[in-house]
Tab-separated table of C-alpha atoms in Angstrom:
chain	number	residue	atom	x	y	z
L	30	MET	CA	-21.196	15.826	-85.202
L	31	LYS	CA	-22.008	12.052	-84.969
L	32	GLY	CA	-19.688	11.732	-81.966
L	33	LEU	CA	-21.465	14.626	-80.467
L	34	SER	CA	-24.631	12.790	-80.854
L	35	ARG	CA	-23.697	9.739	-79.491
L	36	LEU	CA	-22.438	11.531	-76.316
L	37	LEU	CA	-25.511	13.231	-75.704
L	38	ARG	CA	-27.466	9.937	-75.997
L	39	ALA	CA	-24.813	8.622	-73.777
L	40	GLY	CA	-25.558	11.337	-71.212
L	41	GLU	CA	-29.388	11.059	-71.592
L	42	ASP	CA	-29.203	7.204	-70.922
L	43	VAL	CA	-27.073	7.737	-67.668
L	44	ALA	CA	-29.790	10.433	-66.458
L	45	GLN	CA	-32.566	8.152	-67.215
L	46	GLY	CA	-30.911	5.395	-65.450
L	47	ALA	CA	-30.110	7.459	-62.406
L	48	VAL	CA	-33.777	8.591	-62.357
L	49	ALA	CA	-35.005	5.055	-62.634
L	50	ALA	CA	-32.449	3.961	-59.772
L	51	SER	CA	-33.828	6.683	-57.450
L	52	HIS	CA	-37.351	5.239	-58.063
L	53	GLY	CA	-36.574	1.538	-57.313
L	54	GLY	CA	-35.255	0.792	-60.739
L	55	LEU	CA	-38.345	1.610	-62.525
L	56	LEU	CA	-38.835	4.021	-65.663
L	57	PRO	CA	-41.477	7.050	-64.878
L	58	ASP	CA	-43.948	5.191	-66.735
L	59	GLU	CA	-43.323	1.708	-65.048
L	60	ARG	CA	-43.439	3.495	-61.857
L	61	GLU	CA	-46.655	5.325	-62.647
L	62	PHE	CA	-48.284	1.946	-63.867
L	63	GLN	CA	-47.470	0.058	-60.870
L	64	TYR	CA	-49.068	2.952	-58.685
L	65	ALA	CA	-52.138	3.216	-60.958
L	66	ALA	CA	-52.589	-0.608	-60.078
L	67	LYS	CA	-51.807	0.045	-56.529
L	68	MET	CA	-54.575	2.714	-56.588
L	69	ASN	CA	-57.372	0.935	-58.641
L	70	ASN	CA	-56.944	3.421	-61.528
L	71	LEU	CA	-57.673	1.298	-64.442
L	72	ASP	CA	-57.931	4.324	-66.901
L	73	THR	CA	-54.221	5.389	-66.246
L	74	MET	CA	-52.973	1.485	-66.645
L	75	GLU	CA	-54.696	1.366	-70.109
L	76	LYS	CA	-53.243	4.816	-71.219
L	77	LEU	CA	-49.869	3.568	-70.329
L	78	PHE	CA	-50.233	0.191	-71.877
L	79	LYS	CA	-51.025	1.555	-75.073
L	80	LYS	CA	-47.605	3.373	-74.616
L	81	ASN	CA	-45.916	0.024	-74.456
L	82	VAL	CA	-45.393	0.002	-70.877
L	83	ASP	CA	-43.533	-3.040	-69.393
L	84	ILE	CA	-46.500	-4.270	-67.330
L	85	ASN	CA	-44.139	-7.043	-65.375
L	86	ALA	CA	-41.474	-4.337	-64.521
L	87	VAL	CA	-40.251	-4.839	-61.031
L	88	ASP	CA	-39.359	-2.646	-58.178
L	89	THR	CA	-36.394	-3.220	-55.828
L	90	LEU	CA	-38.792	-5.481	-53.857
L	91	LYS	CA	-39.249	-7.430	-56.905
L	92	ARG	CA	-42.961	-6.294	-56.995
L	93	THR	CA	-44.872	-6.222	-60.040
L	94	ALA	CA	-48.160	-4.390	-61.082
L	95	LEU	CA	-49.882	-7.713	-60.423
L	96	HIS	CA	-48.472	-7.753	-56.672
L	97	PHE	CA	-49.801	-4.232	-56.026
L	98	ALA	CA	-53.261	-5.052	-57.704
L	99	VAL	CA	-53.405	-8.458	-55.663
L	100	ALA	CA	-52.424	-6.904	-52.404
L	101	GLY	CA	-55.211	-4.392	-52.766
L	102	GLY	CA	-57.812	-6.486	-53.551
L	103	HIS	CA	-58.164	-4.576	-56.839
L	104	VAL	CA	-60.261	-7.427	-58.934
L	105	SER	CA	-60.709	-5.522	-62.164
L	106	VAL	CA	-57.143	-4.581	-62.418
L	107	VAL	CA	-56.050	-7.956	-61.926
L	108	ASP	CA	-58.447	-9.219	-64.879
L	109	PHE	CA	-56.859	-6.382	-66.933
L	110	LEU	CA	-53.407	-7.680	-66.184
L	111	LEU	CA	-54.021	-11.165	-66.763
L	112	HIS	CA	-55.917	-10.449	-69.963
L	113	HIS	CA	-52.741	-8.618	-71.261
L	114	LYS	CA	-50.455	-11.708	-70.335
L	115	ALA	CA	-49.119	-10.508	-66.904
L	116	ARG	CA	-46.679	-13.062	-65.717
L	117	LEU	CA	-47.951	-15.126	-62.727
L	118	ASP	CA	-44.412	-16.708	-61.549
L	119	MET	CA	-42.850	-13.741	-60.568
L	120	ALA	CA	-42.342	-13.972	-56.657
L	121	ASP	CA	-41.348	-10.605	-54.800
L	122	GLN	CA	-38.477	-10.375	-52.688
L	123	LYS	CA	-39.915	-12.166	-49.584
L	124	GLY	CA	-40.969	-15.338	-52.125
L	125	LYS	CA	-44.642	-14.304	-52.369
L	126	LYS	CA	-45.965	-14.858	-55.704
L	127	PRO	CA	-49.686	-13.201	-56.294
L	128	PHE	CA	-51.658	-15.876	-54.868
L	129	LEU	CA	-49.738	-16.104	-51.606
L	130	LEU	CA	-50.178	-12.068	-51.163
L	131	ALA	CA	-54.042	-12.396	-51.750
L	132	SER	CA	-54.259	-14.946	-49.027
L	133	GLU	CA	-52.050	-12.911	-46.608
L	134	LYS	CA	-54.054	-9.997	-47.188
L	135	GLY	CA	-57.537	-11.830	-46.966
L	136	HIS	CA	-58.932	-10.820	-50.021
L	137	VAL	CA	-61.887	-13.388	-50.237
L	138	ASP	CA	-63.146	-12.444	-53.672
L	139	MET	CA	-59.377	-12.338	-55.366
L	140	ILE	CA	-58.940	-15.728	-53.762
L	141	LYS	CA	-62.107	-17.117	-55.403
L	142	ASN	CA	-61.278	-15.398	-58.902
L	143	LEU	CA	-57.721	-16.872	-58.844
L	144	ILE	CA	-58.943	-20.356	-57.759
L	145	ALA	CA	-61.606	-20.140	-60.473
L	146	LEU	CA	-58.817	-19.053	-63.115
L	147	LYS	CA	-57.078	-22.320	-61.907
L	148	LEU	CA	-54.262	-20.147	-60.272
L	149	PHE	CA	-54.294	-22.002	-56.819
L	150	THR	CA	-50.879	-23.092	-55.629
L	151	SER	CA	-49.511	-24.534	-52.588
L	152	GLU	CA	-46.057	-23.130	-53.019
L	153	LYS	CA	-44.043	-21.640	-50.203
L	154	ASP	CA	-42.607	-18.343	-49.650
L	155	GLU	CA	-38.977	-17.510	-48.420
L	156	ASP	CA	-39.908	-18.462	-45.008
L	157	GLY	CA	-41.635	-21.523	-46.120
L	158	ASN	CA	-45.151	-20.414	-45.484
L	159	THR	CA	-47.829	-21.483	-47.887
L	160	ALA	CA	-51.135	-19.502	-48.516
L	161	LEU	CA	-52.813	-21.425	-45.831
L	162	HIS	CA	-50.108	-20.432	-43.298
L	163	LEU	CA	-50.404	-16.664	-44.082
L	164	ALA	CA	-54.194	-16.740	-44.143
L	165	ALA	CA	-54.182	-18.670	-40.654
L	166	LYS	CA	-51.214	-16.259	-39.243
L	167	ASN	CA	-53.294	-13.178	-40.253
L	168	GLY	CA	-56.798	-14.557	-38.899
L	169	HIS	CA	-58.524	-14.512	-42.372
L	170	SER	CA	-60.755	-17.363	-41.408
L	171	GLU	CA	-63.106	-16.863	-44.723
L	172	VAL	CA	-59.978	-17.191	-46.585
L	173	VAL	CA	-58.653	-20.344	-44.536
L	174	GLU	CA	-62.354	-22.090	-45.015
L	175	ILE	CA	-61.975	-21.495	-49.103
L	176	LEU	CA	-58.246	-22.827	-49.109
L	177	LEU	CA	-59.188	-25.728	-46.975
L	178	GLU	CA	-61.366	-27.041	-49.745
L	179	GLN	CA	-58.468	-27.125	-52.096
L	180	TRP	CA	-55.599	-28.232	-49.532
L	181	GLU	CA	-54.432	-31.569	-49.143
L	182	GLU	CA	-51.214	-31.270	-46.559
L	183	ILE	CA	-52.836	-29.628	-43.797
L	184	ASN	CA	-49.777	-30.018	-41.274
L	185	ASP	CA	-47.139	-28.621	-43.515
L	186	LEU	CA	-44.080	-27.002	-41.770
L	187	ASN	CA	-42.608	-23.621	-42.370
L	188	LYS	CA	-38.988	-23.152	-42.090
L	189	ASN	CA	-39.714	-22.626	-38.371
L	190	GLY	CA	-41.472	-25.861	-37.992
L	191	GLU	CA	-44.759	-23.999	-37.649
L	192	THR	CA	-48.080	-25.618	-39.021
L	193	PRO	CA	-51.053	-23.031	-40.082
L	194	PHE	CA	-52.801	-24.234	-36.945
L	195	TYR	CA	-49.820	-22.888	-34.775
L	196	LEU	CA	-49.935	-19.503	-36.430
L	197	ALA	CA	-53.516	-19.199	-35.927
L	198	VAL	CA	-53.346	-19.913	-31.982
L	199	GLU	CA	-50.003	-17.458	-31.791
L	200	GLY	CA	-51.742	-14.814	-33.502
L	201	GLY	CA	-55.030	-15.211	-31.096
L	202	HIS	CA	-57.192	-16.198	-34.088
L	203	GLU	CA	-59.663	-18.661	-32.417
L	204	LYS	CA	-61.804	-18.981	-35.383
L	205	CYS	CA	-59.010	-20.020	-37.607
L	206	ALA	CA	-57.873	-22.137	-35.072
L	207	GLU	CA	-61.265	-23.897	-34.929
L	208	LEU	CA	-61.408	-24.405	-38.571
L	209	LEU	CA	-58.091	-26.019	-38.889
L	210	LEU	CA	-58.546	-28.333	-35.960
L	211	GLU	CA	-61.842	-29.466	-37.404
L	212	ALA	CA	-60.041	-30.280	-40.799
L	213	GLY	CA	-57.470	-32.551	-39.210
L	214	SER	CA	-54.547	-30.436	-37.985
L	215	ASP	CA	-52.394	-31.753	-35.447
L	216	ILE	CA	-52.938	-30.110	-32.052
L	217	ASN	CA	-49.973	-31.443	-30.102
L	218	VAL	CA	-47.467	-30.755	-32.983
L	219	SER	CA	-43.989	-28.632	-31.788
L	220	THR	CA	-41.922	-26.275	-33.631
L	221	GLN	CA	-38.183	-26.665	-34.139
L	222	ASN	CA	-37.880	-24.648	-30.823
L	223	ASN	CA	-40.073	-27.091	-28.924
L	224	SER	CA	-43.050	-25.009	-28.594
L	225	SER	CA	-46.440	-26.219	-28.789
L	226	ALA	CA	-49.922	-24.398	-29.630
L	227	LEU	CA	-50.646	-24.200	-26.104
L	228	HIS	CA	-47.267	-22.659	-25.300
L	229	VAL	CA	-47.602	-19.866	-27.694
L	230	ALA	CA	-51.012	-19.365	-26.387
L	231	ILE	CA	-49.977	-19.149	-22.695
L	232	GLN	CA	-47.155	-16.670	-23.609
L	233	ASN	CA	-49.187	-14.680	-25.676
L	234	GLY	CA	-51.913	-14.309	-22.997
L	235	HIS	CA	-54.749	-15.855	-25.157
L	236	LEU	CA	-56.815	-17.086	-22.358
L	237	SER	CA	-59.879	-18.000	-24.685
L	238	LEU	CA	-57.603	-20.069	-26.662
L	239	VAL	CA	-55.660	-21.988	-23.599
L	240	THR	CA	-59.325	-22.928	-22.604
L	241	PHE	CA	-60.182	-23.740	-26.252
L	242	LEU	CA	-56.984	-26.002	-26.469
L	243	ILE	CA	-57.690	-27.690	-23.153
L	244	ASP	CA	-61.157	-28.386	-23.942
L	245	GLU	CA	-59.813	-29.858	-27.070
L	246	ASN	CA	-57.716	-32.340	-24.906
L	247	ILE	CA	-54.227	-30.849	-25.876
L	248	ASP	CA	-51.558	-32.534	-23.890
L	249	LEU	CA	-50.591	-30.810	-20.828
L	250	VAL	CA	-47.512	-33.203	-19.870
L	251	PRO	CA	-44.244	-31.410	-21.208
L	252	LYS	CA	-41.927	-33.228	-23.552
L	253	ALA	CA	-38.651	-34.266	-22.415
L	254	GLU	CA	-37.022	-31.482	-24.535
L	255	GLN	CA	-39.402	-28.854	-23.455
L	256	LYS	CA	-37.851	-26.624	-20.888
L	257	ASN	CA	-40.794	-25.408	-18.899
L	258	SER	CA	-44.388	-27.105	-18.515
L	259	PRO	CA	-47.373	-25.069	-19.366
L	260	LEU	CA	-47.909	-23.965	-15.880
L	261	HIS	CA	-44.530	-22.956	-15.703
L	262	LEU	CA	-44.998	-20.477	-18.886
L	263	ALA	CA	-48.341	-19.157	-17.083
L	264	VAL	CA	-46.369	-18.240	-14.075
L	265	LEU	CA	-43.448	-16.644	-15.898
L	266	SER	CA	-46.355	-14.582	-17.771
L	267	ASN	CA	-47.611	-13.393	-14.276
L	268	ASN	CA	-51.225	-14.649	-16.182
L	269	LEU	CA	-53.305	-15.635	-13.078
L	270	LEU	CA	-56.472	-16.516	-15.079
L	271	VAL	CA	-54.272	-19.148	-17.304
L	272	VAL	CA	-52.804	-20.440	-14.319
L	273	LYS	CA	-56.398	-21.092	-12.708
L	274	SER	CA	-57.579	-22.742	-16.200
L	275	LEU	CA	-54.621	-25.009	-16.107
L	276	LEU	CA	-55.000	-26.082	-12.443
L	277	ASP	CA	-58.765	-26.572	-13.168
L	278	ALA	CA	-57.465	-28.760	-16.043
L	279	ASN	CA	-55.686	-30.762	-13.584
L	280	HIS	CA	-52.308	-29.892	-14.852
L	281	ASN	CA	-49.433	-31.367	-12.462
L	282	ILE	CA	-49.037	-28.494	-9.886
L	283	ASN	CA	-45.716	-30.030	-8.946
L	284	SER	CA	-44.235	-30.508	-12.614
L	285	LEU	CA	-40.494	-29.730	-12.663
L	286	ASN	CA	-38.786	-27.687	-15.475
L	287	HIS	CA	-35.259	-28.043	-16.684
L	288	ARG	CA	-33.874	-26.611	-13.631
L	289	GLN	CA	-36.067	-28.935	-11.398
L	290	GLU	CA	-38.139	-26.028	-10.206
L	291	THR	CA	-41.715	-26.210	-9.567
L	292	PRO	CA	-44.178	-23.475	-10.358
L	293	LEU	CA	-44.207	-22.324	-7.019
L	294	HIS	CA	-40.309	-21.646	-7.209
L	295	LEU	CA	-40.982	-19.427	-10.011
L	296	ALA	CA	-43.828	-17.815	-8.433
L	297	ALA	CA	-41.604	-17.016	-5.008
L	298	ASP	CA	-39.075	-15.878	-7.160
L	299	LEU	CA	-41.483	-13.355	-8.980
L	300	GLY	CA	-42.850	-12.076	-5.690
L	301	ASN	CA	-46.406	-12.432	-7.402
L	302	VAL	CA	-48.669	-12.737	-4.303
L	303	GLU	CA	-51.490	-13.757	-5.942
L	304	LEU	CA	-50.072	-16.706	-8.105
L	305	VAL	CA	-48.377	-18.015	-5.098
L	306	GLU	CA	-51.660	-17.685	-2.908
L	307	VAL	CA	-53.463	-19.768	-5.909
L	308	LEU	CA	-50.582	-22.446	-5.936
L	309	LEU	CA	-50.578	-22.742	-2.137
L	310	LYS	CA	-54.241	-22.999	-1.887
L	311	SER	CA	-53.881	-25.817	-4.618
L	312	GLY	CA	-52.044	-27.692	-2.322
L	313	CYS	CA	-48.458	-27.504	-4.082
L	314	ASN	CA	-45.598	-29.605	-2.639
L	315	LEU	CA	-43.472	-27.258	-0.358
L	316	LYS	CA	-40.644	-29.114	0.118
L	317	THR	CA	-39.386	-29.761	-3.390
L	318	MET	CA	-35.828	-28.839	-3.927
L	319	ASP	CA	-34.277	-27.060	-7.396
L	320	LYS	CA	-31.114	-28.288	-8.527
L	321	HIS	CA	-29.379	-25.899	-6.326
L	322	GLY	CA	-31.097	-27.553	-3.304
L	323	LYS	CA	-33.477	-24.507	-2.574
L	324	THR	CA	-36.802	-24.694	-1.612
L	325	ALA	CA	-39.555	-22.434	-2.836
L	326	LEU	CA	-39.216	-20.545	0.628
L	327	ALA	CA	-35.359	-20.351	0.196
L	328	ILE	CA	-35.900	-18.666	-3.197
L	329	ALA	CA	-38.397	-16.082	-1.638
L	330	SER	CA	-36.255	-15.251	1.212
L	331	ARG	CA	-33.175	-14.667	-1.076
L	332	SER	CA	-35.440	-12.695	-3.198
L	333	HIS	CA	-36.268	-10.481	-0.284
L	334	HIS	CA	-40.117	-10.992	-1.004
L	335	ALA	CA	-41.027	-10.902	2.817
L	336	LEU	CA	-44.804	-11.493	1.939
L	337	ILE	CA	-44.168	-14.455	0.120
L	338	VAL	CA	-41.984	-15.810	2.766
L	339	ASP	CA	-44.251	-15.346	5.230
L	340	MET	CA	-47.296	-17.087	3.059
L	341	ILE	CA	-45.164	-20.173	2.423
L	342	ILE	CA	-44.494	-20.319	6.220
L	343	LYS	CA	-48.495	-19.978	6.781
L	344	ALA	CA	-48.826	-22.877	4.349
L	345	GLU	CA	-46.282	-25.076	5.851
L	346	ARG	CA	-47.489	-24.783	9.215
L	347	TYR	CA	-51.294	-25.198	8.132
L	348	PHE	CA	-50.426	-28.252	6.232
L	349	ALA	CA	-48.459	-29.596	8.972
L	350	MET	CA	-51.498	-28.840	11.214
L	351	GLU	CA	-53.676	-30.634	9.012
L	352	GLN	CA	-51.592	-33.955	8.856
L	353	THR	CA	-51.661	-33.759	12.984
L	354	HIS	CA	-55.411	-33.474	12.734
L	355	LEU	CA	-55.318	-30.081	14.569
L	356	ALA	CA	-57.358	-28.316	11.813
L	357	HIS	CA	-60.979	-28.467	11.642
L	358	SER	CA	-63.299	-28.597	8.901
L	359	GLY	CA	-64.910	-25.158	9.681
L	360	ASN	CA	-68.424	-26.140	9.869
L	361	GLY	CA	-70.524	-22.973	10.771
L	362	SER	CA	-67.470	-20.947	10.326
L	363	ASP	CA	-67.070	-17.943	7.733
L	364	PHE	CA	-63.426	-18.129	7.810
L	365	SER	CA	-61.948	-19.056	4.499
L	366	VAL	CA	-58.437	-20.353	4.073
L	367	SER	CA	-56.164	-17.554	2.892
L	368	PHE	CA	-52.403	-17.316	3.055
L	369	LYS	CA	-52.140	-13.526	2.188
L	370	GLN	CA	-51.212	-10.732	4.496
L	371	ASP	CA	-54.526	-10.110	6.838
L	372	HIS	CA	-56.176	-6.980	6.597
L	373	SER	CA	-59.317	-7.873	7.951
L	374	THR	CA	-61.236	-5.700	10.464
L	375	GLU	CA	-62.008	-8.724	12.488
L	376	THR	CA	-58.404	-9.135	13.278
L	377	LYS	CA	-57.296	-5.382	13.709
L	378	GLN	CA	-57.380	-5.355	17.377
L	379	ILE	CA	-55.284	-8.564	17.940
L	380	ARG	CA	-52.836	-7.904	15.427
L	381	SER	CA	-52.458	-4.203	17.022
L	382	SER	CA	-51.702	-5.910	20.112
L	383	LEU	CA	-49.283	-8.376	18.859
L	384	TRP	CA	-47.349	-5.469	17.119
L	385	ASN	CA	-47.200	-3.642	20.231
L	386	LEU	CA	-45.798	-7.057	22.032
L	387	ALA	CA	-43.308	-7.295	19.268
L	388	TYR	CA	-41.832	-3.750	19.140
L	389	ASN	CA	-42.345	-2.648	22.775
L	390	GLN	CA	-42.033	-5.657	24.839
L	391	LEU	CA	-39.986	-8.545	23.255
L	392	LYS	CA	-36.208	-8.593	23.890
L	393	PRO	CA	-33.882	-9.492	21.030
L	394	CYS	CA	-33.795	-13.114	21.634
L	395	GLU	CA	-37.373	-13.845	22.768
L	396	TRP	CA	-39.206	-13.705	19.511
L	397	LYS	CA	-37.025	-16.809	18.510
L	398	LYS	CA	-37.802	-18.689	21.913
L	399	LEU	CA	-41.354	-18.042	21.245
L	400	ALA	CA	-40.670	-19.388	17.312
L	401	VAL	CA	-39.216	-22.643	18.783
L	402	PHE	CA	-41.724	-23.215	21.227
L	403	TRP	CA	-44.231	-22.890	18.681
L	404	LYS	CA	-42.577	-25.152	16.458
L	405	PHE	CA	-41.233	-22.810	13.643
L	406	THR	CA	-38.737	-24.744	11.889
L	407	ASP	CA	-35.024	-23.616	11.497
L	408	GLU	CA	-35.528	-22.719	7.847
L	409	GLN	CA	-38.588	-20.886	8.654
L	410	ILE	CA	-36.769	-18.901	11.308
L	411	LYS	CA	-33.963	-18.063	8.957
L	412	ALA	CA	-36.023	-17.190	6.228
L	413	ILE	CA	-37.893	-14.582	8.348
L	414	GLU	CA	-34.447	-13.402	9.716
L	415	GLU	CA	-33.261	-12.680	6.222
L	416	GLN	CA	-35.639	-10.182	5.412
L	417	TRP	CA	-34.442	-7.578	7.891
L	418	THR	CA	-31.086	-6.316	9.297
L	419	GLY	CA	-30.035	-4.095	11.931
L	420	LYS	CA	-30.042	-3.947	15.437
L	421	LYS	CA	-33.762	-3.311	15.675
L	422	SER	CA	-34.661	-5.952	13.204
L	423	TYR	CA	-35.835	-8.431	15.822
L	424	LYS	CA	-38.680	-6.216	16.286
L	425	GLU	CA	-40.135	-6.636	12.805
L	426	HIS	CA	-38.813	-10.432	12.962
L	427	GLY	CA	-41.141	-10.972	16.073
L	428	ASN	CA	-43.783	-9.117	14.756
L	429	ARG	CA	-44.135	-11.308	11.388
L	430	MET	CA	-43.427	-14.565	13.645
L	431	LEU	CA	-46.657	-13.768	15.837
L	432	LEU	CA	-48.860	-12.953	12.832
L	433	ILE	CA	-48.049	-16.301	11.276
L	434	TRP	CA	-48.693	-18.077	14.517
L	435	LEU	CA	-51.993	-15.859	14.723
L	436	HIS	CA	-52.929	-17.165	11.319
L	437	GLY	CA	-52.743	-20.827	12.233
L	438	THR	CA	-54.209	-20.219	15.592
L	439	LEU	CA	-57.288	-18.865	13.947
L	440	LEU	CA	-57.307	-21.592	11.142
L	441	ALA	CA	-57.405	-24.213	14.175
L	442	HIS	CA	-60.397	-22.303	15.659
L	443	GLN	CA	-58.443	-21.687	18.823
L	444	ASN	CA	-58.766	-18.710	21.007
L	445	PRO	CA	-55.606	-16.449	20.434
L	446	VAL	CA	-55.675	-14.592	23.505
L	447	LYS	CA	-55.908	-17.539	25.974
L	448	HIS	CA	-53.345	-19.500	24.021
L	449	LEU	CA	-50.805	-16.337	23.988
L	450	TYR	CA	-50.882	-16.001	27.620
L	451	GLU	CA	-50.450	-19.939	28.547
L	452	ASP	CA	-47.673	-19.932	25.668
L	453	LEU	CA	-45.842	-17.049	27.079
L	454	VAL	CA	-46.102	-18.678	30.548
L	455	GLU	CA	-45.183	-22.381	29.283
L	456	ALA	CA	-42.457	-20.754	27.183
L	457	GLY	CA	-40.701	-19.372	30.165
L	458	LEU	CA	-41.803	-15.833	29.360
L	459	GLN	CA	-43.899	-15.454	32.560
L	460	PRO	CA	-42.334	-12.066	33.298
L	461	LEU	CA	-43.660	-10.814	29.716
L	462	ALA	CA	-47.002	-12.338	30.486
L	463	GLY	CA	-46.879	-10.341	34.075
L	464	LYS	CA	-46.020	-7.107	31.967
L	465	LEU	CA	-49.010	-7.563	29.532
L	466	ILE	CA	-51.425	-7.992	32.609
L	467	HIS	CA	-49.686	-5.047	34.562
L	468	SER	CA	-49.867	-2.711	31.660
L	469	THR	CA	-53.587	-3.264	31.322
L	470	SER	CA	-54.083	-2.890	34.917
L	471	GLN	CA	-52.544	0.845	34.830
L	472	CYS	CA	-55.031	2.077	32.239
L	473	PRO	CA	-59.009	2.969	32.467
L	474	LEU	CA	-60.683	-0.365	31.296
L	475	ARG	CA	-62.251	1.194	28.215
L	476	ASP	CA	-58.627	2.605	26.968
L	477	CYS	CA	-57.391	-0.968	27.098
L	478	SER	CA	-57.450	-3.202	24.277
L	479	ALA	CA	-60.173	-6.351	24.450
L	480	VAL	CA	-57.002	-8.526	23.932
L	481	LEU	CA	-55.270	-7.484	27.007
L	482	ARG	CA	-58.290	-7.114	29.071
L	483	SER	CA	-58.829	-10.785	28.576
L	484	LEU	CA	-55.481	-11.607	29.551
L	485	LEU	CA	-56.109	-9.534	32.515
L	486	VAL	CA	-59.048	-11.398	33.276
L	487	LEU	CA	-57.297	-14.820	32.665
L	488	GLY	CA	-54.148	-13.534	34.986
L	489	SER	CA	-56.452	-12.738	37.895
L	490	CYS	CA	-58.348	-15.649	37.691
L	491	GLY	CA	-55.243	-17.784	37.787
L	492	GLN	CA	-56.431	-19.632	34.676
L	493	ALA	CA	-59.476	-20.628	36.272
L	494	GLY	CA	-62.939	-19.663	35.941
L	495	VAL	CA	-61.956	-17.837	32.600
L	496	GLU	CA	-65.117	-16.661	30.432
L	497	ASP	CA	-65.724	-19.556	27.765
L	498	THR	CA	-65.557	-16.853	24.939
L	499	PHE	CA	-63.121	-13.707	24.558
L	500	PHE	CA	-64.045	-10.792	22.666
L	501	PHE	CA	-62.102	-8.483	20.431
L	502	SER	CA	-63.199	-5.599	18.178
L	503	GLY	CA	-66.865	-6.683	18.617
L	504	THR	CA	-66.293	-10.255	17.512
L	505	ALA	CA	-66.287	-13.431	19.488
L	506	LEU	CA	-63.654	-16.097	19.108
L	507	PRO	CA	-64.210	-19.444	19.661
L	508	GLU	CA	-63.318	-21.461	22.897
L	509	GLY	CA	-59.368	-22.558	23.055
């Protein structure tokens, strides 16, 4: 009989062990005790304690009832556990002791109570995070403020080389970042991955923190070991507002990354019209080559971003025009410089006429002849050609070239109608100029575009006695 009873007890032990294993290694009473701590059920905990439950029992994640009580912010439960000598030195699977958990969860009263009980600790978890790291990372500004009164090493690094300040910025927690900076955090410290607080703020799209860091004079110059400057990262993030903020703070617009690319190279490759516009209008260098010898224009062309190609060519011609003093200050003009595609009603008529010229009048090689006459560079012509292929691609090439020419002509405050006719003649395309006049003379005056009517006047007058001002779409053009 004794042997049989031993076998029965052994079977019960195995069954009980299996149940415990299925519930995270806890016995039923221990599991219920932890659940009561988690749910702030002090009555159940007191009953189970009288049954001699192990208050320090751990689950598979090495959490005790105290961990659950602290994480839940249940002060009365914590008081009960501490009164009954619950262990304070036990860390969970991630190396977090109760004080770190309270900081991570942001329980202000719990933190105050633990500090009052002399349970403050600057110990770290498995990732090297202190209580201050965890509070900052999760945006618990009140806890950060309390901890700063106890803290000595504010720039302590975790295993990734991150300070509490860096984690606050990474999470977008501006109040925590302000408190930590006021307390003496190093604003320019970099992580093991060579990321700065400004870098992570940009990458995570925290505009207000970017502004805050700039106002606090964070270093905008990238370190040698950093692959990209802050402006490069802003472009890569397609964040126009951050790009503008950095440019307003005088960030070097021509800064080079580890591949010798400027921010314009990256914007051109991405095909982001708004970013390219901002960089062009800010006067970036258009001639810089990357480590493969490619300019931003070549990058845009290779990536088949026709709009970007045209914008860069417009900018190149505009800046060249400025250097030769052909551009005017714009006194009295409402024209604001833009390199984007023109959709304005003021130029609709002339753009329509240029489209007709390109698609119905120009022969395959004539657009290039005009481009050379208008001093388009070989690189610019090649970039335009690369966007379209086929037997009739020259029509679109010609149209784009004419619109780029129009952009520069208007910026120079010249009369495009007058100059178009004169340049067609001077470039050796007299028959084309004649066709324009002839086609105009064959239609009723009211059906002809104002641009071609002006050409008719110009041709019939032999370029003499032309009216001082030409009109199209109801808008007066300045004298050319």
